[in-house]
Each structure stands twice: as C-alpha cells, then as structure tokens.
Amino acid sequence: MEEEKNAFVKPVYNVYSMVEHLAMIEMRKKHPHWIWNRSDTHVILGVPTSHEGYKTVAEPGNSFSPGHRTFGVSPWIYAEGRLHTPEELPLNRLSWRFRDGYIPVLTSTWNAGKFNVVTHLFTDGDPDTNDIRTYFTVELENSSSDAATGLFYLPIRSFGASGGPIVSLAMEGSDLVVNDGRVMHAEEQPTRFGSLSYSETGLDISDFLKRGTLPPDTRMEDRSSWASGALEYSLSLAPGEKRKLSFAFQLHADNWMVKKMLGLEERNGRNGRNETGAMPSLEEFAVRWEDQNRIKLDLPDRRFQEAMLAQLTHLYMFTVEAEPRITPISYPLWWLRDGAYILAALGKGGFQPFNDRATRAVAHRDAFGGFGAEGDGPANGIWMISEHYLLTRDKEYLKDMYPHIVRKAELIRSMRHTDVPIKRHNDNRTPEMLLRAESDMMCIASVDGLIVGRMDHSHPGFWINGHSYMALKRAAMCAKELGIEGAWFDDEAEDLHQAILRKAENDFGENPRDYNSVFWPTGWGDTSDPHLIAGMDKFWNEERFPGGKHAPEPLWTYFEAGQAHNLLLMGRADRAWVSIEHFLNNHTAPGLYTYHEGCDDENSSLQWQRARGWDLIRYVTPHGWTAAEVFLLLRDCLAREKGDSLIIGSGIPESWLTESFSVRGMPTYFGQLSFEYSADDRSLSATVERAPGGGVRSALPPGVSFNWREEAVFS
C-alpha cells in the first residue's frame, strides 16, 4: 500500500523551473569560475519547415545545443598545461562563417596552443517525421614544427547555447545517453568518459577539465538537473598531422514521443548501439543546398554576394511547416507584417513552392501577429498573395486567392470609412499582448479619409495608409489579370492616395516609419515630389548622417535597411550605400550577416527564459525582417521592377565596373533574369524570360553599352 501511494510524486513547479534564466543568474553568481556559455551572440541552424524545437542554436566557436532546451556541447582542447575553449576567446580570435558564405555549414577556426581547430556544424533530416540530426565534425591539426600532445574534450552540460536540465548522463560504447535517450553517436569511441553530479559535488565538468582530468564515474544521476560530463580523446600529432572526429546528434531523442515515433528504442536495441548510419558528407549536403539556390552570383564585392544569399539561407532555415518566422525561438509564431516581408524575399529568392504553400495556408486570415490584429494586416495579406502571383503568373493560383483579396480589400475600405472601432480577434499573440487592452483593435474611427490603424504601439498614418494604397492597387491589378470588369479597387485606391498626399504636405516625417515605406514597398510617394524629397533630406541630415557621419539605427535595424531601399529608389544610391556598407561589415554574429532587434528580449515569447542559454540577452537575433529587407535592398541594387519595365544596376557602384561580373537566374515579375557585364569592352548584356512591356533598361553609366533579349527558360 505504501509503495502504491508513493508510485506517483507530483513534480514541484516554481518560477525557477518555468524561467531557467533565474536559476542561471543564481548559478553564475555562485560559480563565477565555471566556464559559462558566451551568451553574446548566436545563430540558428535548422532543416527548412521543421518545428522550432528542432532548430540548433550555435554560439561563436561552434559551441551549440542540438535543439531548444537540450544541452550544451563544446569543442575544448587541453594542451601545454591549460584548457583552451572558444567560450573564453574574444570574438576577433574566432573565425566563423558559412561554407562559401551562404551554405549552412557553420565553420569555425581558432587556435589552441600548437593545435589549429576547425569545426563544422550542420543540421539535416526529415521535417515530416522529426527525424533530424545535427552533425559536428572537429578537425585538429598540429600547426607547429614540433610534436603536439594533448586532450580533446567534448563536454556535455545542462547549460549552453540553448541547454536544459540533465538528470542522467552516461556513455555506452560510442553512444551518449542523456535523460535516458541516446542523443549522440560518436564515429570514434572516446578514450575515456567521465561525469559528475552537481547535487553530490557542487562541481561542473569544467572544474575537472581545467586540470586535464576526468571524474571517475561513467554513469550519473543528478536530481539537481545540473549534471555534466565529457568525452575525452588523446591527441599525439606530428608536425602537420591531422586528426578528425565526428559526432551525430539525434534531436530530442530523450523525448518519449520522439522515441516512439522514430522507433528509437527498437532501432537502438539492447546492445547499446545507435544505428544512425554513416556520417553524411559535408560536400553532399552542400550540393543539395546549392541545388535549391536559384540565384547564382559572381560579383566583384564578395561581401555583397555573401550577404545577399546568406539572408535567404537564414530565412529558409527559420521556416516552420508552411510558415515563415522572424526568428524561431524568440518569435515562435507567424507575425503577419514581418512574414510579408520575409515571403517577398523568399519569393524573389526563388523559393516559390514554399510561398505557394504559405500564402494558401494563411489566406483566410486577415489580421494577426504577436501584437494581435493590426491595421496593416489586410494590406500585407494582399501584398503576399499578389507578389507570389507576379513572380509565378499562375492564373489558377490567382483564381483561388481572388476571393481572399476581395475580402481583405473590403476590410481596408471599411477601415477607411468607419466611424466606430474595427476589431478582429487573434489568439496567437506574445505573452505580454495576451491581455493587453488594445490587442484586438485594428483601427479607430477614420479621419479625413485615412485609416487610423494600429501598428506596433502607435498609429503611423503613412505606414498604414501607404500599405493599404499599395494593396488596393494590387487588388485592381489582380482583377484585371483575371479579366474581371467593374472592380472598385482603382477608384478606392486613388481616393485614398489623394487623402495621403493632402496629409503629406504638412505631416510627412512625423513618424520614423514614414522614411522606410514612402517609395518602397508602398509606392504612394512620387520620387520627384519636393515635400517628400525635403523630408527625406531632413531625416538624412539630422538622423542618419548628422554632421557628415553615419549614425546607424541602434535598435530596429530593419528600419534602416528599409530607409536605404527608399533612398535607392529616390535615386540616391550614394546614400543607400552608406547603410549597405554598414550591413556588409557589421553583423551581430560576425561573418554570418545577421542583424538584431531591440536592446533586450523585446516582445518576448518567454521561450529563451525556459532554456539554459542566451541568458545575458542583449537583443533579439538573428532577425528575419532585417534579413528580408537587406536581401530585397541588395537584390534591387542589381535589378528591380518599375511598373512594366525592368531596370538593371540601380545600386551597382561604379567601382565594380573595373571587373567583369554576372547574375544568373534572378526571379522577377517577368520571369528569370540573367545579365553579364564585361569589363574588357564595358558592355552589359541581359536575357529575360518574358519581355517586359516597358523593356529592360540599364542604370549603369552612359559609357556602358547595353543589349538585352527575351529568352525562355526551360527547367
């Protein structure tokens, strides 16, 4: 009876179990000498369309956590009497980049005494079954002229890039067992393995590894959940000799449902063997990724080329099922506004099958996101749908989507003419906004024919109405494409446009969002309008470039990218390039072309707080809206649509013209575009899949000859 009574013990939940960051604060204070996770920056690897929980978080030096709230893994070297770790190195001592600048194999290089350490990290698998693995390869080379001896350690700890509780830890042959799940298979069995219980010793594995020793226990249980351990490999390399170690991590192999779904218990059997198969080739993975990359660039500025393509890499890895993500852990939801920009980038990057799924899946929803229903929601929906149509010219798709376009346009018209608030319920919001009083409010009564809509925590008039104007024009275009006569969209758009222009005479520039939406993407402003030019000049001289010195946007980096895009369309590529240079040279994860939002965990989903990692939060990163804006800005520097024409080179700097370069396979509203510049005879030639009604034009200097032709592309 007593045994039966104690069979189930209800777990104790408290604020520490729900918010791991509080526990980490306490542990950092208690054990400042431990080698802690960096928590200064990170990137996120993931199989496209996989669940957020299966995204791998990596810190500089390729210390990582294979999945959210799992455990921390690091490459450490003990040599010449001391422990070398990437956690303790300054950022400028760690090289970190994608393969070829954009293929998502994270490569990090650093030195540990006589050893040169090169690590490769990538994630691959099947998002439909959640059979996803992160692969980690360590290449060690004796870079000295003398023999080098030492120890390679692979520590496993409850904290890291995105760690979680570890209550049991063991090594069985070549398999690492964490929390009763076979989470890792080592291609080469370690020389030794050691683990320890924090509840029994008050120690972390780093206390031992600093001395080049391991604790004696190979199997450990720890009710405190702060257990740690390490694999050890003995090193003895002659000058120039290399050693390679490879590890495969099965994401969430300790989860009860994942075990059943993937048959991990049957697959592993009783002999302790993890039959994950051979380690996949980095080259094969890179080729598969390259095959889905539509745009091929060969440009004089390697930074530009890498930055443009890397944005697509980040954005596509972030996707979940048929949904885009701003960033998977900070914002585990589809935020309509940011998602519209992301889909615009993925579409112009060639990821049309995903965009087809994404827009179809969400067409029935008119206004949603982390802040609830906002005033630009219906416009963003029409933008996404019409953008996909313009890039594919799929009439069947447009027929399917047209009723949704009409409904969203009718909602825009209602908001323009309402004398009462318009609300829409949205249940997928950030924790803060779940009970905020304004979370279901799209707009209040209109004023002077303009929507007084909500965006973020204000009502930026030109943003809301500018996007609505663009959406109504797109709705009119879609109606014409389907041969539908008598649609009211054009008349409503023109009436709204006149109301915007009247307000702009005195009020343009009242909100910082005005400068990043006037020409791009809304098109409500005329680039020759003196009021708008004066406003853009004022912002440039007083905010972005005061006293002749660039003042980067410190918090909302997507705004500066959008401002630069508007300057480009205004004909001020020189000003746009001030910001472009900043984005090319300054990344929150150096070498990986990532950017941030805010100065803390802005608009938190509280999911980082549940992990033992990213506890010293400085900002939200990587940020998808900025990634989208940067891609779209750089893309339009190379080629952009203007009405029924195509313009090449609006933002190509004259310094490039001393070298030959080419762009191939760029998706446009007129099909694929390819162009090539020859420095030998200063000539530009282009082919486009369908001839634009307004032709193809060159924005390069007059001394560059130009010719183009229509050429069908066959897949």
XYZ file of C-alpha atoms in Angstrom, residues 177-528:
352
model
C 22.799 8.769 -23.232
C 21.186 11.893 -21.744
C 17.980 11.726 -19.728
C 17.550 8.086 -20.841
C 17.750 8.960 -24.528
C 20.532 8.032 -26.940
C 21.131 11.562 -28.141
C 24.560 11.222 -29.782
C 26.669 8.723 -31.669
C 30.443 9.209 -31.908
C 32.071 7.885 -35.059
C 35.129 7.031 -32.950
C 34.678 5.714 -29.444
C 36.235 8.091 -26.895
C 39.396 7.223 -24.997
C 37.542 7.907 -21.767
C 34.304 9.379 -20.477
C 33.572 10.937 -17.114
C 30.535 12.514 -15.493
C 29.567 14.035 -12.178
C 26.541 15.035 -10.158
C 26.244 18.645 -9.127
C 23.972 17.769 -6.229
C 26.688 15.499 -4.790
C 29.811 17.545 -5.615
C 28.774 21.144 -6.255
C 31.061 21.000 -9.306
C 30.837 21.365 -13.064
C 32.848 19.275 -15.516
C 34.883 22.397 -16.326
C 36.388 22.182 -12.818
C 38.000 18.878 -13.836
C 38.838 19.682 -17.448
C 40.793 22.787 -16.454
C 43.235 20.352 -14.814
C 43.203 17.901 -17.719
C 41.389 15.240 -15.662
C 38.025 13.493 -15.699
C 35.812 12.397 -12.802
C 35.777 8.616 -12.343
C 32.053 7.977 -12.794
C 30.894 6.966 -16.262
C 27.201 6.973 -15.377
C 25.473 9.621 -13.336
C 22.066 10.563 -11.991
C 21.523 14.017 -10.562
C 18.263 15.230 -9.028
C 19.545 18.830 -9.209
C 19.400 18.570 -13.055
C 22.871 20.188 -13.377
C 24.787 17.012 -14.209
C 27.719 17.312 -16.621
C 30.315 15.126 -18.276
C 32.809 14.936 -21.119
C 34.165 12.631 -23.798
C 37.979 12.559 -23.922
C 40.238 11.785 -26.897
C 44.012 11.540 -26.532
C 45.969 13.575 -29.064
C 49.501 12.973 -30.304
C 50.206 14.604 -33.635
C 53.420 15.020 -35.579
C 54.067 18.395 -37.238
C 51.408 18.930 -39.910
C 49.486 15.790 -38.897
C 45.693 15.961 -38.701
C 43.003 14.208 -36.665
C 39.291 14.175 -37.443
C 36.443 13.384 -35.046
C 32.760 13.258 -35.997
C 29.565 13.178 -33.963
C 25.876 12.845 -34.860
C 23.220 14.236 -32.506
C 19.656 12.922 -32.759
C 17.496 15.877 -31.771
C 15.215 15.242 -28.804
C 15.993 11.534 -28.717
C 15.156 11.633 -24.988
C 11.581 12.754 -25.682
C 9.052 9.978 -25.061
C 7.033 10.673 -28.190
C 10.055 11.112 -30.443
C 11.336 7.729 -29.228
C 8.058 6.092 -30.195
C 7.583 7.987 -33.449
C 11.074 7.219 -34.751
C 11.277 3.785 -33.191
C 14.494 4.765 -31.453
C 14.161 2.125 -28.754
C 13.799 -0.640 -31.348
C 16.454 0.869 -33.573
C 18.991 1.046 -30.770
C 18.264 -2.398 -29.386
C 19.661 -3.719 -26.181
C 23.294 -3.753 -27.236
C 23.568 -0.006 -26.851
C 24.305 0.622 -30.494
C 22.878 3.704 -32.152
C 22.317 2.727 -35.760
C 22.256 6.193 -37.257
C 24.243 5.122 -40.317
C 27.348 6.682 -41.758
C 28.080 10.341 -41.170
C 26.779 12.289 -44.171
C 29.221 14.082 -46.406
C 29.554 17.834 -45.969
C 30.026 18.055 -49.712
C 26.825 16.152 -50.457
C 24.871 18.352 -48.061
C 26.364 21.483 -49.658
C 25.463 20.268 -53.153
C 21.866 19.576 -52.092
C 21.574 23.056 -50.609
C 23.175 24.659 -53.658
C 20.727 22.844 -55.952
C 17.785 24.678 -54.358
C 19.500 28.050 -54.595
C 18.066 29.713 -57.699
C 20.223 32.843 -57.874
C 23.857 32.467 -58.943
C 26.109 35.463 -58.300
C 29.664 36.210 -59.390
C 30.269 39.761 -58.171
C 33.363 41.905 -57.552
C 32.330 42.519 -53.932
C 32.359 39.164 -52.153
C 30.651 40.706 -49.112
C 27.681 41.809 -51.189
C 27.353 38.379 -52.773
C 27.563 36.510 -49.480
C 25.281 38.910 -47.611
C 22.550 38.719 -50.234
C 22.464 34.926 -50.400
C 23.023 34.415 -46.662
C 19.749 36.239 -45.915
C 17.842 33.613 -47.896
C 19.701 30.875 -46.042
C 18.727 32.229 -42.638
C 15.122 32.875 -43.674
C 14.575 29.469 -45.251
C 16.112 27.626 -42.290
C 13.784 29.550 -39.966
C 10.601 28.291 -41.676
C 8.191 26.045 -39.777
C 5.734 23.870 -41.738
C 4.179 26.385 -44.175
C 5.002 29.441 -42.078
C 7.819 31.991 -42.088
C 9.466 33.009 -38.838
C 11.027 36.275 -37.716
C 13.354 34.115 -35.640
C 12.241 30.709 -34.404
C 12.687 30.801 -30.625
C 12.110 34.455 -29.793
C 9.011 34.591 -32.025
C 7.528 31.088 -32.448
C 4.552 32.382 -34.423
C 3.701 33.859 -37.795
C 3.769 37.628 -37.435
C 1.902 38.875 -40.482
C 3.812 42.098 -41.180
C 7.308 40.636 -40.809
C 6.147 37.492 -42.571
C 5.006 39.511 -45.588
C 8.493 40.960 -45.983
C 10.023 37.523 -45.475
C 7.821 35.961 -48.157
C 8.657 38.832 -50.507
C 12.347 37.993 -50.018
C 11.897 34.232 -50.330
C 9.791 34.743 -53.454
C 12.361 36.952 -55.129
C 14.973 34.467 -53.982
C 13.279 31.646 -55.887
C 11.528 29.708 -53.104
C 8.186 29.703 -54.904
C 6.913 26.264 -53.791
C 7.189 27.304 -50.147
C 5.490 30.648 -50.806
C 2.641 28.892 -52.582
C 2.035 26.714 -49.517
C 2.472 29.606 -47.103
C 0.071 32.024 -48.773
C -2.591 29.377 -49.361
C -2.395 28.288 -45.729
C -2.970 31.772 -44.357
C -5.137 33.469 -46.994
C -8.272 33.147 -44.852
C -6.710 35.180 -42.015
C -6.844 38.952 -42.423
C -5.014 40.463 -39.449
C -2.829 38.650 -36.970
C 0.550 38.620 -35.282
C 2.266 38.921 -31.960
C 0.548 42.225 -31.177
C -2.838 40.941 -32.309
C -4.856 42.360 -35.190
C -3.098 45.414 -36.627
C -4.196 47.960 -39.190
C -1.765 46.956 -41.935
C -2.813 43.288 -41.754
C -5.231 43.123 -44.704
C -2.768 45.043 -46.882
C 0.052 42.683 -46.005
C -2.118 39.743 -46.972
C -2.865 41.193 -50.406
C 0.817 42.038 -50.873
C 1.866 38.436 -50.162
C -0.718 36.930 -52.494
C -0.174 39.359 -55.365
C 3.608 39.187 -55.049
C 3.538 35.424 -55.454
C 1.304 35.787 -58.499
C 3.576 38.378 -60.130
C 6.570 36.090 -59.706
C 4.807 32.946 -60.986
C 1.983 34.248 -63.248
C -0.030 31.265 -62.045
C -3.601 32.095 -63.048
C -5.093 29.098 -61.256
C -3.441 30.243 -58.032
C -4.809 33.762 -58.540
C -8.323 32.431 -59.150
C -8.125 30.511 -55.878
C -6.862 33.550 -53.993
C -9.086 36.216 -55.530
C -11.995 35.869 -53.052
C -9.499 36.430 -50.228
C -8.133 39.504 -51.997
C -11.657 40.921 -52.326
C -12.452 40.304 -48.657
C -9.231 41.955 -47.498
C -9.799 44.930 -49.817
C -13.335 45.314 -48.455
C -11.911 45.362 -44.946
C -9.468 48.115 -45.990
C -12.380 50.106 -47.421
C -14.346 49.624 -44.207
C -11.434 50.887 -42.125
C -11.164 53.964 -44.359
C -14.765 54.964 -43.833
C -15.595 53.704 -40.365
C -16.866 55.913 -37.563
C -16.506 53.147 -34.977
C -13.558 50.965 -33.997
C -12.983 47.794 -36.027
C -11.751 44.753 -34.133
C -10.533 41.276 -35.014
C -9.777 38.530 -32.518
C -6.393 36.859 -32.820
C -5.408 34.174 -30.326
C -1.744 33.758 -31.294
C -0.048 36.672 -29.532
C 3.009 37.327 -27.399
C 2.523 36.705 -23.662
C 2.539 40.435 -22.930
C -0.165 41.102 -25.507
C -2.471 38.268 -24.470
C -4.303 40.517 -22.010
C -3.383 43.965 -23.334
C -6.467 46.098 -23.809
C -5.710 47.048 -27.419
C -4.768 43.600 -28.756
C -7.962 43.101 -30.801
C -8.143 46.677 -32.119
C -7.324 47.161 -35.806
C -8.353 50.780 -36.066
C -10.498 53.503 -34.577
C -12.727 55.964 -36.456
C -11.160 57.226 -39.677
C -10.086 60.841 -40.071
C -10.103 62.782 -43.352
C -10.458 59.609 -45.417
C -7.470 57.955 -43.749
C -7.287 54.807 -41.676
C -6.312 55.433 -38.063
C -4.880 51.977 -37.613
C -2.675 50.342 -35.043
C 0.881 49.198 -35.816
C 3.287 48.254 -33.035
C 2.326 50.557 -30.165
C 1.264 53.580 -32.224
C -0.738 54.537 -35.303
C 1.735 55.601 -38.043
C -0.594 57.089 -40.631
C 1.582 56.952 -43.716
C 2.643 53.367 -42.999
C -0.899 52.034 -42.555
C -2.443 54.017 -45.379
C 0.542 53.613 -47.701
C 0.409 49.834 -47.428
C -3.364 49.947 -47.868
C -2.967 52.043 -51.023
C -0.469 49.558 -52.424
C -2.817 46.674 -51.577
C -5.773 48.288 -53.343
C -3.636 48.883 -56.453
C -2.524 45.248 -56.318
C -6.159 44.140 -55.951
C -7.028 46.145 -59.078
C -4.136 44.530 -60.945
C -5.290 41.066 -59.921
C -8.837 41.779 -61.089
C -7.554 42.909 -64.486
C -5.330 39.853 -64.786
C -8.423 37.675 -64.316
C -10.465 39.755 -66.777
C -12.878 40.932 -64.087
C -14.625 44.132 -65.151
C -16.093 46.838 -62.946
C -13.932 46.289 -59.881
C -13.918 49.258 -57.497
C -10.332 48.888 -56.274
C -8.698 51.501 -58.517
C -11.181 54.225 -57.588
C -10.794 53.487 -53.887
C -7.003 53.465 -54.227
C -6.975 56.830 -55.983
C -9.279 58.372 -53.384
C -7.000 57.087 -50.624
C -3.943 58.315 -52.487
C -5.282 61.843 -52.643
C -6.010 61.781 -48.915
C -2.440 60.613 -48.227
C -0.955 63.363 -50.411
C -3.007 66.054 -48.665
C -1.733 64.924 -45.299
C 1.839 64.581 -46.576
C 2.096 68.289 -47.399
C 2.407 69.092 -43.707
C 2.881 65.831 -41.814
C 5.337 63.647 -43.739
C 8.120 62.644 -41.385
C 6.061 62.712 -38.194
C 6.889 59.048 -37.683
C 10.242 57.304 -38.389
C 8.340 54.649 -40.354
C 7.483 57.254 -42.983
C 11.012 57.149 -44.379
C 11.117 53.400 -44.880
C 7.781 52.977 -46.641
C 7.123 56.007 -48.839
C 8.553 54.668 -52.141
C 9.318 51.097 -51.114
C 7.296 48.979 -50.795
C 4.088 51.036 -50.881
C 4.711 53.300 -53.879
C 2.413 56.059 -52.635
C 5.127 58.688 -52.938
C 6.476 60.247 -56.126
C 10.265 60.414 -56.135
C 10.090 63.892 -57.652
